[in-house]
Amino acid sequence: MPKSRAAHLSRRGVLAAGGVLGLGAVLAACGDGDTKKDSGNGSADNAKKGPWSFKDDRGTTVSTKAVPKNIVAFTGTAAALHDFGVPVKGVFGPTKLPDGKPDVQAGSLDISKVEILGNVWGEFNVEKYAALGPEVLITNMWIKDQLWFVPDESKDKILKLAPSVALWAADTTIPKVIQRHAELAESLGADPKAKNVADAKARFEKAAARLRSAAKANPGLKVLIGSGSADLFYVSAAKPGADTRYFQELGLTFVEPKVNAQGFFEELSWENVGTYKADIIMLDNRTGTLQANDLKAKPTWNQLPAVKAGQVIPRVTEPIFSYDKCAPILEDLAAAVEKAKKVS
């Protein structure tokens, strides 16, 4: 479940950089002719004509006179749309690392071909956004009606320039979130039956079955969801995250922290990092959080049984919600569970 390293400690801000989809909204895509699609890689063919509408996860029906071409999206959302065959013009959110390489949340995006409107929490260049002539803005929601990485300070200016679409990224499971991204992509002209999408879906389903089998074969394991910062270690609840809730459904058992009022995680001092016993630690992999090598400098971290046993694995805390990107997450977790030993 995400939390922010932002200076302020609002609920929304705290979510932006550390460990976290009641859906059910209905797609309503309209057109006055057949949609032409690329049957090979699912790329959207913007020859689709006529009005466009989509009911998002706020319950808001977003409508435009034609299928949007100038799309701006949160980086992870843009990466998912890319995998389904929908290109975007601009992105906001973690996109480029200091060395110029893509951030983990950029997925397979060619970041040299998109306008980066903001690369960190609270950053969004409204002037560049306006210059793109945006026809729709797309992002996630971790909290109802709060648009992920759209700054509160400039939200009103941003939302005046184009309609927005928001999809849940919490309180549901990965398959449901992927399905919603697939529905949105199809409404924007992508081919849901494209071979690359079908192959990725088959791989995802196979990986899910493997993880279920691994959990059943190793039932005594307990998994802790963690995120490290200089001063605190965050232990997240499994239920809010679309990934970890799904892993629970597949049979994994997670540490249940005493979450704070926000309901997502518990903050532990490094002196108290051993409060919960675990056999596997899933460690937040996002830029801005401390990774396993960084944490070697913390003596109490080194004393944890899972750390001593080498049973610390990365957690893709903000998944890119496509079959292509989520299948490896399931495969890697299944492999870790298969070889893990009870150490707590």
mmCIF file of C-alpha atoms in Angstrom:
data_model
loop_
_atom_site.group_PDB
_atom_site.id
_atom_site.type_symbol
_atom_site.label_atom_id
_atom_site.label_comp_id
_atom_site.label_asym_id
_atom_site.label_seq_id
_atom_site.Cartn_x
_atom_site.Cartn_y
_atom_site.Cartn_z
ATOM 1 C CA MET A 1 0.000 0.000 0.000
ATOM 2 C CA PRO A 2 1.599 3.275 -1.095
ATOM 3 C CA LYS A 3 2.627 6.144 1.105
ATOM 4 C CA SER A 4 4.365 9.402 0.282
ATOM 5 C CA ARG A 5 7.691 10.770 1.289
ATOM 6 C CA ALA A 6 6.064 14.187 0.903
ATOM 7 C CA ALA A 7 6.727 16.621 3.718
ATOM 8 C CA HIS A 8 3.075 16.895 4.653
ATOM 9 C CA LEU A 9 1.339 13.940 6.276
ATOM 10 C CA SER A 10 -2.104 14.049 4.741
ATOM 11 C CA ARG A 11 -3.679 10.660 4.179
ATOM 12 C CA ARG A 12 -3.275 11.057 0.440
ATOM 13 C CA GLY A 13 0.301 12.205 0.766
ATOM 14 C CA VAL A 14 1.305 9.415 3.108
ATOM 15 C CA LEU A 15 0.031 6.891 0.583
ATOM 16 C CA ALA A 16 2.347 8.059 -2.180
ATOM 17 C CA ALA A 17 5.561 6.195 -1.355
ATOM 18 C CA GLY A 18 5.198 2.998 0.637
ATOM 19 C CA GLY A 19 3.520 -0.336 1.093
ATOM 20 C CA VAL A 20 -0.726 -0.614 0.110
ATOM 21 C CA LEU A 21 -10.694 -2.320 -5.950
ATOM 22 C CA GLY A 22 -14.163 -2.378 -5.101
ATOM 23 C CA LEU A 23 -15.105 -2.066 -8.711
ATOM 24 C CA GLY A 24 -18.228 -2.845 -10.638
ATOM 25 C CA ALA A 25 -18.417 0.217 -12.818
ATOM 26 C CA VAL A 26 -19.660 -0.585 -16.291
ATOM 27 C CA LEU A 27 -17.979 0.173 -19.586
ATOM 28 C CA ALA A 28 -20.076 2.158 -22.004
ATOM 29 C CA ALA A 29 -18.180 2.581 -25.240
ATOM 30 C CA CYS A 30 -20.087 4.052 -28.171
ATOM 31 C CA GLY A 31 -19.239 4.537 -31.843
ATOM 32 C CA ASP A 32 -20.942 5.141 -35.176
ATOM 33 C CA GLY A 33 -18.957 2.550 -37.052
ATOM 34 C CA ASP A 34 -16.793 -0.540 -36.704
ATOM 35 C CA THR A 35 -13.576 -0.092 -34.801
ATOM 36 C CA LYS A 36 -10.481 -0.997 -36.788
ATOM 37 C CA LYS A 37 -7.817 -2.656 -34.701
ATOM 38 C CA ASP A 38 -4.375 -4.130 -35.120
ATOM 39 C CA SER A 39 -4.844 -7.864 -34.534
ATOM 40 C CA GLY A 40 -1.151 -8.455 -33.958
ATOM 41 C CA ASN A 41 -0.129 -6.310 -31.024
ATOM 42 C CA GLY A 42 -3.408 -4.762 -29.973
ATOM 43 C CA SER A 43 -2.443 -1.215 -30.976
ATOM 44 C CA ALA A 44 -5.317 1.203 -31.073
ATOM 45 C CA ASP A 45 -6.345 2.407 -34.523
ATOM 46 C CA ASN A 46 -7.625 5.928 -34.092
ATOM 47 C CA ALA A 47 -9.733 5.555 -37.221
ATOM 48 C CA LYS A 48 -12.591 4.837 -34.826
ATOM 49 C CA LYS A 49 -15.197 7.536 -35.304
ATOM 50 C CA GLY A 50 -18.046 9.034 -33.393
ATOM 51 C CA PRO A 51 -18.633 9.865 -29.752
ATOM 52 C CA TRP A 52 -16.798 8.115 -26.927
ATOM 53 C CA SER A 53 -17.871 7.461 -23.383
ATOM 54 C CA PHE A 54 -16.605 5.425 -20.452
ATOM 55 C CA LYS A 55 -17.985 4.958 -16.943
ATOM 56 C CA ASP A 56 -15.057 5.049 -14.559
ATOM 57 C CA ASP A 57 -14.681 3.759 -11.008
ATOM 58 C CA ARG A 58 -15.980 6.958 -9.446
ATOM 59 C CA GLY A 59 -19.236 6.178 -11.173
ATOM 60 C CA THR A 60 -18.607 9.106 -13.513
ATOM 61 C CA THR A 61 -19.422 8.732 -17.197
ATOM 62 C CA VAL A 62 -16.787 10.576 -19.197
ATOM 63 C CA SER A 63 -17.773 11.573 -22.720
ATOM 64 C CA THR A 64 -16.037 13.192 -25.677
ATOM 65 C CA LYS A 65 -17.114 13.920 -29.252
ATOM 66 C CA ALA A 66 -14.558 11.456 -30.606
ATOM 67 C CA VAL A 67 -12.264 8.752 -29.287
ATOM 68 C CA PRO A 68 -9.443 10.581 -27.486
ATOM 69 C CA LYS A 69 -6.069 10.626 -29.214
ATOM 70 C CA ASN A 70 -4.224 13.059 -26.964
ATOM 71 C CA ILE A 71 -4.127 10.988 -23.786
ATOM 72 C CA VAL A 72 -2.259 11.951 -20.634
ATOM 73 C CA ALA A 73 -1.959 9.419 -17.823
ATOM 74 C CA PHE A 74 -0.226 8.543 -14.580
ATOM 75 C CA THR A 75 2.968 6.717 -15.536
ATOM 76 C CA GLY A 76 1.904 3.279 -14.302
ATOM 77 C CA THR A 77 -1.508 3.624 -15.920
ATOM 78 C CA ALA A 78 0.102 4.739 -19.165
ATOM 79 C CA ALA A 79 2.366 1.685 -19.026
ATOM 80 C CA ALA A 80 -0.643 -0.608 -18.660
ATOM 81 C CA LEU A 81 -2.477 1.067 -21.546
ATOM 82 C CA HIS A 82 0.692 0.698 -23.629
ATOM 83 C CA ASP A 83 0.671 -3.062 -23.021
ATOM 84 C CA PHE A 84 -2.904 -3.215 -24.276
ATOM 85 C CA GLY A 85 -2.009 -1.154 -27.354
ATOM 86 C CA VAL A 86 -3.014 2.409 -26.418
ATOM 87 C CA PRO A 87 -0.338 5.118 -26.758
ATOM 88 C CA VAL A 88 -0.240 8.246 -24.604
ATOM 89 C CA LYS A 89 1.122 11.729 -25.253
ATOM 90 C CA GLY A 90 2.148 12.670 -21.724
ATOM 91 C CA VAL A 91 2.726 11.123 -18.312
ATOM 92 C CA PHE A 92 3.004 12.233 -14.692
ATOM 93 C CA GLY A 93 4.448 10.290 -11.792
ATOM 94 C CA PRO A 94 7.745 8.394 -11.358
ATOM 95 C CA THR A 95 9.052 8.041 -14.919
ATOM 96 C CA LYS A 96 12.774 8.790 -15.193
ATOM 97 C CA LEU A 97 15.606 8.029 -12.773
ATOM 98 C CA PRO A 98 18.452 10.503 -12.154
ATOM 99 C CA ASP A 99 20.675 8.521 -14.539
ATOM 100 C CA GLY A 100 18.081 8.886 -17.298
ATOM 101 C CA LYS A 101 16.888 5.296 -17.188
ATOM 102 C CA PRO A 102 13.175 4.484 -16.878
ATOM 103 C CA ASP A 103 11.672 4.215 -13.416
ATOM 104 C CA VAL A 104 10.260 0.798 -12.541
ATOM 105 C CA GLN A 105 6.756 2.217 -12.892
ATOM 106 C CA ALA A 106 7.350 3.132 -16.539
ATOM 107 C CA GLY A 107 7.204 -0.511 -17.629
ATOM 108 C CA SER A 108 7.738 -0.848 -21.373
ATOM 109 C CA LEU A 109 7.073 2.813 -22.152
ATOM 110 C CA ASP A 110 9.619 4.539 -24.348
ATOM 111 C CA ILE A 111 10.067 7.485 -22.015
ATOM 112 C CA SER A 112 11.905 9.448 -24.718
ATOM 113 C CA LYS A 113 8.656 9.629 -26.682
ATOM 114 C CA VAL A 114 6.315 10.966 -24.008
ATOM 115 C CA GLU A 115 6.112 14.393 -22.399
ATOM 116 C CA ILE A 116 6.959 14.050 -18.712
ATOM 117 C CA LEU A 117 4.780 16.533 -16.855
ATOM 118 C CA GLY A 118 5.964 15.559 -13.389
ATOM 119 C CA ASN A 119 8.422 13.012 -12.094
ATOM 120 C CA VAL A 120 7.865 13.193 -8.344
ATOM 121 C CA TRP A 121 5.005 13.617 -5.888
ATOM 122 C CA GLY A 122 3.485 17.120 -6.092
ATOM 123 C CA GLU A 123 5.034 17.929 -9.477
ATOM 124 C CA PHE A 124 2.742 18.557 -12.471
ATOM 125 C CA ASN A 125 3.545 21.133 -15.161
ATOM 126 C CA VAL A 126 0.150 22.598 -16.017
ATOM 127 C CA GLU A 127 1.527 24.725 -18.868
ATOM 128 C CA LYS A 128 3.079 21.706 -20.611
ATOM 129 C CA TYR A 129 -0.128 19.783 -20.023
ATOM 130 C CA ALA A 130 -2.220 22.498 -21.687
ATOM 131 C CA ALA A 131 0.194 22.636 -24.625
ATOM 132 C CA LEU A 132 -0.412 18.944 -25.337
ATOM 133 C CA GLY A 133 -4.082 19.661 -26.059
ATOM 134 C CA PRO A 134 -5.215 16.848 -23.737
ATOM 135 C CA GLU A 135 -8.484 15.131 -24.543
ATOM 136 C CA VAL A 136 -8.549 12.922 -21.448
ATOM 137 C CA LEU A 137 -6.525 12.463 -18.259
ATOM 138 C CA ILE A 138 -6.343 8.942 -16.814
ATOM 139 C CA THR A 139 -5.056 7.883 -13.407
ATOM 140 C CA ASN A 140 -5.606 5.535 -10.467
ATOM 141 C CA MET A 141 -7.434 5.905 -7.178
ATOM 142 C CA TRP A 142 -6.216 4.576 -3.839
ATOM 143 C CA ILE A 143 -8.810 6.624 -1.968
ATOM 144 C CA LYS A 144 -12.286 7.337 -3.323
ATOM 145 C CA ASP A 145 -12.404 10.356 -5.646
ATOM 146 C CA GLN A 146 -8.728 11.256 -5.106
ATOM 147 C CA LEU A 147 -6.785 11.230 -8.361
ATOM 148 C CA TRP A 148 -3.374 9.617 -7.945
ATOM 149 C CA PHE A 149 -0.446 12.036 -8.420
ATOM 150 C CA VAL A 150 -2.708 14.927 -9.436
ATOM 151 C CA PRO A 151 -1.587 17.616 -6.956
ATOM 152 C CA ASP A 152 -4.301 19.108 -4.776
ATOM 153 C CA GLU A 153 -2.758 22.546 -5.230
ATOM 154 C CA SER A 154 -3.245 22.586 -9.012
ATOM 155 C CA LYS A 155 -6.047 20.047 -9.341
ATOM 156 C CA ASP A 156 -8.722 22.582 -10.286
ATOM 157 C CA LYS A 157 -6.610 24.055 -13.104
ATOM 158 C CA ILE A 158 -5.704 20.607 -14.394
ATOM 159 C CA LEU A 159 -9.219 19.222 -14.401
ATOM 160 C CA LYS A 160 -10.574 22.230 -16.300
ATOM 161 C CA LEU A 161 -8.433 21.367 -19.312
ATOM 162 C CA ALA A 162 -9.776 17.868 -20.041
ATOM 163 C CA PRO A 163 -12.141 15.262 -18.585
ATOM 164 C CA SER A 164 -10.618 12.702 -16.237
ATOM 165 C CA VAL A 165 -10.945 8.942 -15.842
ATOM 166 C CA ALA A 166 -10.087 7.231 -12.547
ATOM 167 C CA LEU A 167 -9.656 3.491 -11.994
ATOM 168 C CA TRP A 168 -9.370 1.806 -8.601
ATOM 169 C CA ALA A 169 -5.968 0.521 -7.514
ATOM 170 C CA ALA A 170 -6.987 -0.620 -4.022
ATOM 171 C CA ASP A 171 -9.547 -2.726 -2.173
ATOM 172 C CA THR A 172 -9.943 -5.296 -4.953
ATOM 173 C CA THR A 173 -7.781 -7.855 -6.741
ATOM 174 C CA ILE A 174 -5.303 -7.743 -9.602
ATOM 175 C CA PRO A 175 -7.523 -9.604 -12.098
ATOM 176 C CA LYS A 176 -10.379 -7.144 -11.585
ATOM 177 C CA VAL A 177 -8.120 -4.133 -11.997
ATOM 178 C CA ILE A 178 -6.529 -5.557 -15.124
ATOM 179 C CA GLN A 179 -9.970 -6.202 -16.558
ATOM 180 C CA ARG A 180 -10.942 -2.577 -16.038
ATOM 181 C CA HIS A 181 -7.778 -1.388 -17.764
ATOM 182 C CA ALA A 182 -8.530 -3.791 -20.611
ATOM 183 C CA GLU A 183 -12.056 -2.414 -20.930
ATOM 184 C CA LEU A 184 -10.779 1.140 -21.002
ATOM 185 C CA ALA A 185 -8.156 0.237 -23.606
ATOM 186 C CA GLU A 186 -10.773 -1.437 -25.780
ATOM 187 C CA SER A 187 -12.996 1.635 -25.601
ATOM 188 C CA LEU A 188 -10.003 3.667 -26.801
ATOM 189 C CA GLY A 189 -9.572 1.437 -29.853
ATOM 190 C CA ALA A 190 -7.315 -1.401 -28.738
ATOM 191 C CA ASP A 191 -7.955 -4.996 -29.768
ATOM 192 C CA PRO A 192 -8.809 -7.125 -26.708
ATOM 193 C CA LYS A 193 -8.189 -10.301 -28.730
ATOM 194 C CA ALA A 194 -4.724 -9.337 -29.941
ATOM 195 C CA LYS A 195 -2.250 -12.217 -29.781
ATOM 196 C CA ASN A 196 0.170 -10.515 -27.395
ATOM 197 C CA VAL A 197 -2.670 -9.782 -24.958
ATOM 198 C CA ALA A 198 -4.061 -13.318 -25.197
ATOM 199 C CA ASP A 199 -0.612 -14.841 -24.678
ATOM 200 C CA ALA A 200 0.063 -12.626 -21.674
ATOM 201 C CA LYS A 201 -3.302 -13.512 -20.146
ATOM 202 C CA ALA A 202 -2.584 -17.233 -20.536
ATOM 203 C CA ARG A 203 0.798 -16.747 -18.857
ATOM 204 C CA PHE A 204 -0.865 -14.814 -16.016
ATOM 205 C CA GLU A 205 -3.435 -17.547 -15.416
ATOM 206 C CA LYS A 206 -0.741 -20.231 -15.435
ATOM 207 C CA ALA A 207 1.312 -18.229 -12.932
ATOM 208 C CA ALA A 208 -1.717 -17.781 -10.658
ATOM 209 C CA ALA A 209 -2.292 -21.530 -10.651
ATOM 210 C CA ARG A 210 1.375 -22.085 -9.812
ATOM 211 C CA LEU A 211 1.222 -19.688 -6.862
ATOM 212 C CA ARG A 212 -1.938 -21.344 -5.562
ATOM 213 C CA SER A 213 -0.209 -24.733 -5.702
ATOM 214 C CA ALA A 214 2.917 -23.374 -4.014
ATOM 215 C CA ALA A 215 0.901 -21.856 -1.170
ATOM 216 C CA LYS A 216 -0.985 -25.117 -0.683
ATOM 217 C CA ALA A 217 2.241 -27.120 -0.608
ATOM 218 C CA ASN A 218 3.861 -24.790 1.964
ATOM 219 C CA PRO A 219 0.929 -23.767 4.212
ATOM 220 C CA GLY A 220 2.859 -22.760 7.332
ATOM 221 C CA LEU A 221 4.595 -19.749 5.803
ATOM 222 C CA LYS A 222 3.830 -16.238 7.002
ATOM 223 C CA VAL A 223 4.549 -13.258 4.751
ATOM 224 C CA LEU A 224 5.253 -9.688 5.871
ATOM 225 C CA ILE A 225 4.674 -6.722 3.551
ATOM 226 C CA GLY A 226 7.276 -4.067 4.328
ATOM 227 C CA SER A 227 8.628 -0.725 3.177
ATOM 228 C CA GLY A 228 11.769 0.891 4.518
ATOM 229 C CA SER A 229 12.661 4.510 5.152
ATOM 230 C CA ALA A 230 15.504 6.074 7.098
ATOM 231 C CA ASP A 231 13.509 6.399 10.305
ATOM 232 C CA LEU A 232 10.618 3.973 10.016
ATOM 233 C CA PHE A 233 9.673 0.547 8.742
ATOM 234 C CA TYR A 234 6.128 0.302 7.433
ATOM 235 C CA VAL A 235 4.243 -2.996 7.741
ATOM 236 C CA SER A 236 1.248 -3.047 5.448
ATOM 237 C CA ALA A 237 -2.058 -4.854 5.712
ATOM 238 C CA ALA A 238 -2.691 -7.270 2.863
ATOM 239 C CA LYS A 239 -6.355 -6.555 2.242
ATOM 240 C CA PRO A 240 -6.136 -3.030 0.740
ATOM 241 C CA GLY A 241 -3.587 -3.911 -1.961
ATOM 242 C CA ALA A 242 -4.906 -5.356 -5.195
ATOM 243 C CA ASP A 243 -1.817 -7.558 -5.370
ATOM 244 C CA THR A 244 -1.658 -8.822 -1.801
ATOM 245 C CA ARG A 245 -5.399 -9.298 -1.509
ATOM 246 C CA TYR A 246 -5.166 -11.535 -4.565
ATOM 247 C CA PHE A 247 -2.223 -13.405 -3.081
ATOM 248 C CA GLN A 248 -4.395 -14.029 -0.015
ATOM 249 C CA GLU A 249 -7.116 -15.453 -2.235
ATOM 250 C CA LEU A 250 -4.506 -17.761 -3.749
ATOM 251 C CA GLY A 251 -3.654 -19.105 -0.305
ATOM 252 C CA LEU A 252 -0.839 -17.050 1.224
ATOM 253 C CA THR A 253 -0.948 -16.021 4.893
ATOM 254 C CA PHE A 254 0.151 -12.498 5.778
ATOM 255 C CA VAL A 255 1.215 -10.721 8.944
ATOM 256 C CA GLU A 256 -1.674 -8.583 10.204
ATOM 257 C CA PRO A 257 -0.258 -5.326 11.614
ATOM 258 C CA LYS A 258 -2.057 -2.928 13.914
ATOM 259 C CA VAL A 259 -2.764 -0.385 11.199
ATOM 260 C CA ASN A 260 -3.116 3.302 11.935
ATOM 261 C CA ALA A 261 -6.304 5.307 11.437
ATOM 262 C CA GLN A 262 -5.721 5.415 7.692
ATOM 263 C CA GLY A 263 -6.124 1.656 7.592
ATOM 264 C CA PHE A 264 -3.213 0.729 5.373
ATOM 265 C CA PHE A 265 -0.087 0.185 7.464
ATOM 266 C CA GLU A 266 1.622 0.355 10.830
ATOM 267 C CA GLU A 267 4.733 2.464 11.374
ATOM 268 C CA LEU A 268 7.484 0.769 13.381
ATOM 269 C CA SER A 269 10.691 2.322 14.657
ATOM 270 C CA TRP A 270 13.789 0.397 13.654
ATOM 271 C CA GLU A 271 14.167 -0.660 17.272
ATOM 272 C CA ASN A 272 10.814 -2.429 16.956
ATOM 273 C CA VAL A 273 11.231 -3.856 13.477
ATOM 274 C CA GLY A 274 11.117 -7.396 14.874
ATOM 275 C CA THR A 275 7.608 -6.963 16.312
ATOM 276 C CA TYR A 276 6.146 -9.400 13.792
ATOM 277 C CA LYS A 277 7.593 -12.801 12.928
ATOM 278 C CA ALA A 278 7.681 -13.719 9.279
ATOM 279 C CA ASP A 279 9.196 -16.315 6.980
ATOM 280 C CA ILE A 280 9.172 -14.150 3.849
ATOM 281 C CA ILE A 281 9.438 -10.370 3.618
ATOM 282 C CA MET A 282 8.039 -8.645 0.537
ATOM 283 C CA LEU A 283 9.952 -5.352 0.356
ATOM 284 C CA ASP A 284 8.624 -2.283 -1.466
ATOM 285 C CA ASN A 285 10.589 -1.933 -4.710
ATOM 286 C CA ARG A 286 9.701 1.653 -5.579
ATOM 287 C CA THR A 287 12.157 4.464 -6.121
ATOM 288 C CA GLY A 288 12.527 6.432 -2.907
ATOM 289 C CA THR A 289 12.240 3.444 -0.568
ATOM 290 C CA LEU A 290 15.196 1.635 0.988
ATOM 291 C CA GLN A 291 16.048 -1.656 -0.680
ATOM 292 C CA ALA A 292 17.546 -4.793 0.866
ATOM 293 C CA ASN A 293 21.135 -3.672 0.254
ATOM 294 C CA ASP A 294 20.407 -0.289 1.839
ATOM 295 C CA LEU A 295 18.905 -1.939 4.895
ATOM 296 C CA LYS A 296 22.072 -3.893 5.681
ATOM 297 C CA ALA A 297 23.155 -0.812 7.620
ATOM 298 C CA LYS A 298 20.262 -1.371 10.045
ATOM 299 C CA PRO A 299 21.401 -3.862 12.757
ATOM 300 C CA THR A 300 17.856 -4.801 13.730
ATOM 301 C CA TRP A 301 16.997 -5.579 10.111
ATOM 302 C CA ASN A 302 19.890 -8.026 9.886
ATOM 303 C CA GLN A 303 18.552 -9.930 12.888
ATOM 304 C CA LEU A 304 15.195 -10.742 11.298
ATOM 305 C CA PRO A 305 14.814 -14.491 10.606
ATOM 306 C CA ALA A 306 13.654 -13.934 7.028
ATOM 307 C CA VAL A 307 16.659 -11.703 6.343
ATOM 308 C CA LYS A 308 19.081 -14.239 7.819
ATOM 309 C CA ALA A 309 17.506 -16.958 5.665
ATOM 310 C CA GLY A 310 17.738 -14.867 2.496
ATOM 311 C CA GLN A 311 13.965 -14.879 2.132
ATOM 312 C CA VAL A 312 13.472 -11.206 1.252
ATOM 313 C CA ILE A 313 11.900 -10.569 -2.131
ATOM 314 C CA PRO A 314 10.908 -7.367 -3.949
ATOM 315 C CA ARG A 315 7.286 -6.309 -3.843
ATOM 316 C CA VAL A 316 5.959 -4.457 -6.871
ATOM 317 C CA THR A 317 3.931 -2.162 -4.658
ATOM 318 C CA GLU A 318 2.262 -0.319 -7.528
ATOM 319 C CA PRO A 319 1.760 -2.958 -10.214
ATOM 320 C CA ILE A 320 1.364 -2.056 -13.854
ATOM 321 C CA PHE A 321 -2.094 -3.488 -14.374
ATOM 322 C CA SER A 322 -1.614 -5.519 -17.533
ATOM 323 C CA TYR A 323 -1.341 -9.274 -17.896
ATOM 324 C CA ASP A 324 2.132 -8.822 -19.346
ATOM 325 C CA LYS A 325 3.488 -7.060 -16.262
ATOM 326 C CA CYS A 326 1.559 -8.926 -13.574
ATOM 327 C CA ALA A 327 2.377 -12.449 -14.780
ATOM 328 C CA PRO A 328 6.069 -12.152 -13.766
ATOM 329 C CA ILE A 329 5.023 -10.866 -10.326
ATOM 330 C CA LEU A 330 3.062 -14.071 -9.738
ATOM 331 C CA GLU A 331 5.842 -16.243 -11.168
ATOM 332 C CA ASP A 332 8.513 -14.680 -8.959
ATOM 333 C CA LEU A 333 6.372 -14.970 -5.835
ATOM 334 C CA ALA A 334 5.504 -18.584 -6.623
ATOM 335 C CA ALA A 335 9.191 -19.406 -7.014
ATOM 336 C CA ALA A 336 9.985 -17.776 -3.657
ATOM 337 C CA VAL A 337 7.198 -19.660 -1.878
ATOM 338 C CA GLU A 338 8.233 -22.960 -3.448
ATOM 339 C CA LYS A 339 11.752 -22.766 -2.033
ATOM 340 C CA ALA A 340 11.042 -20.906 1.234
ATOM 341 C CA LYS A 341 11.547 -22.544 4.623
ATOM 342 C CA LYS A 342 9.733 -21.939 7.872
ATOM 343 C CA VAL A 343 12.098 -19.747 9.927
ATOM 344 C CA SER A 344 9.871 -17.712 12.249
#
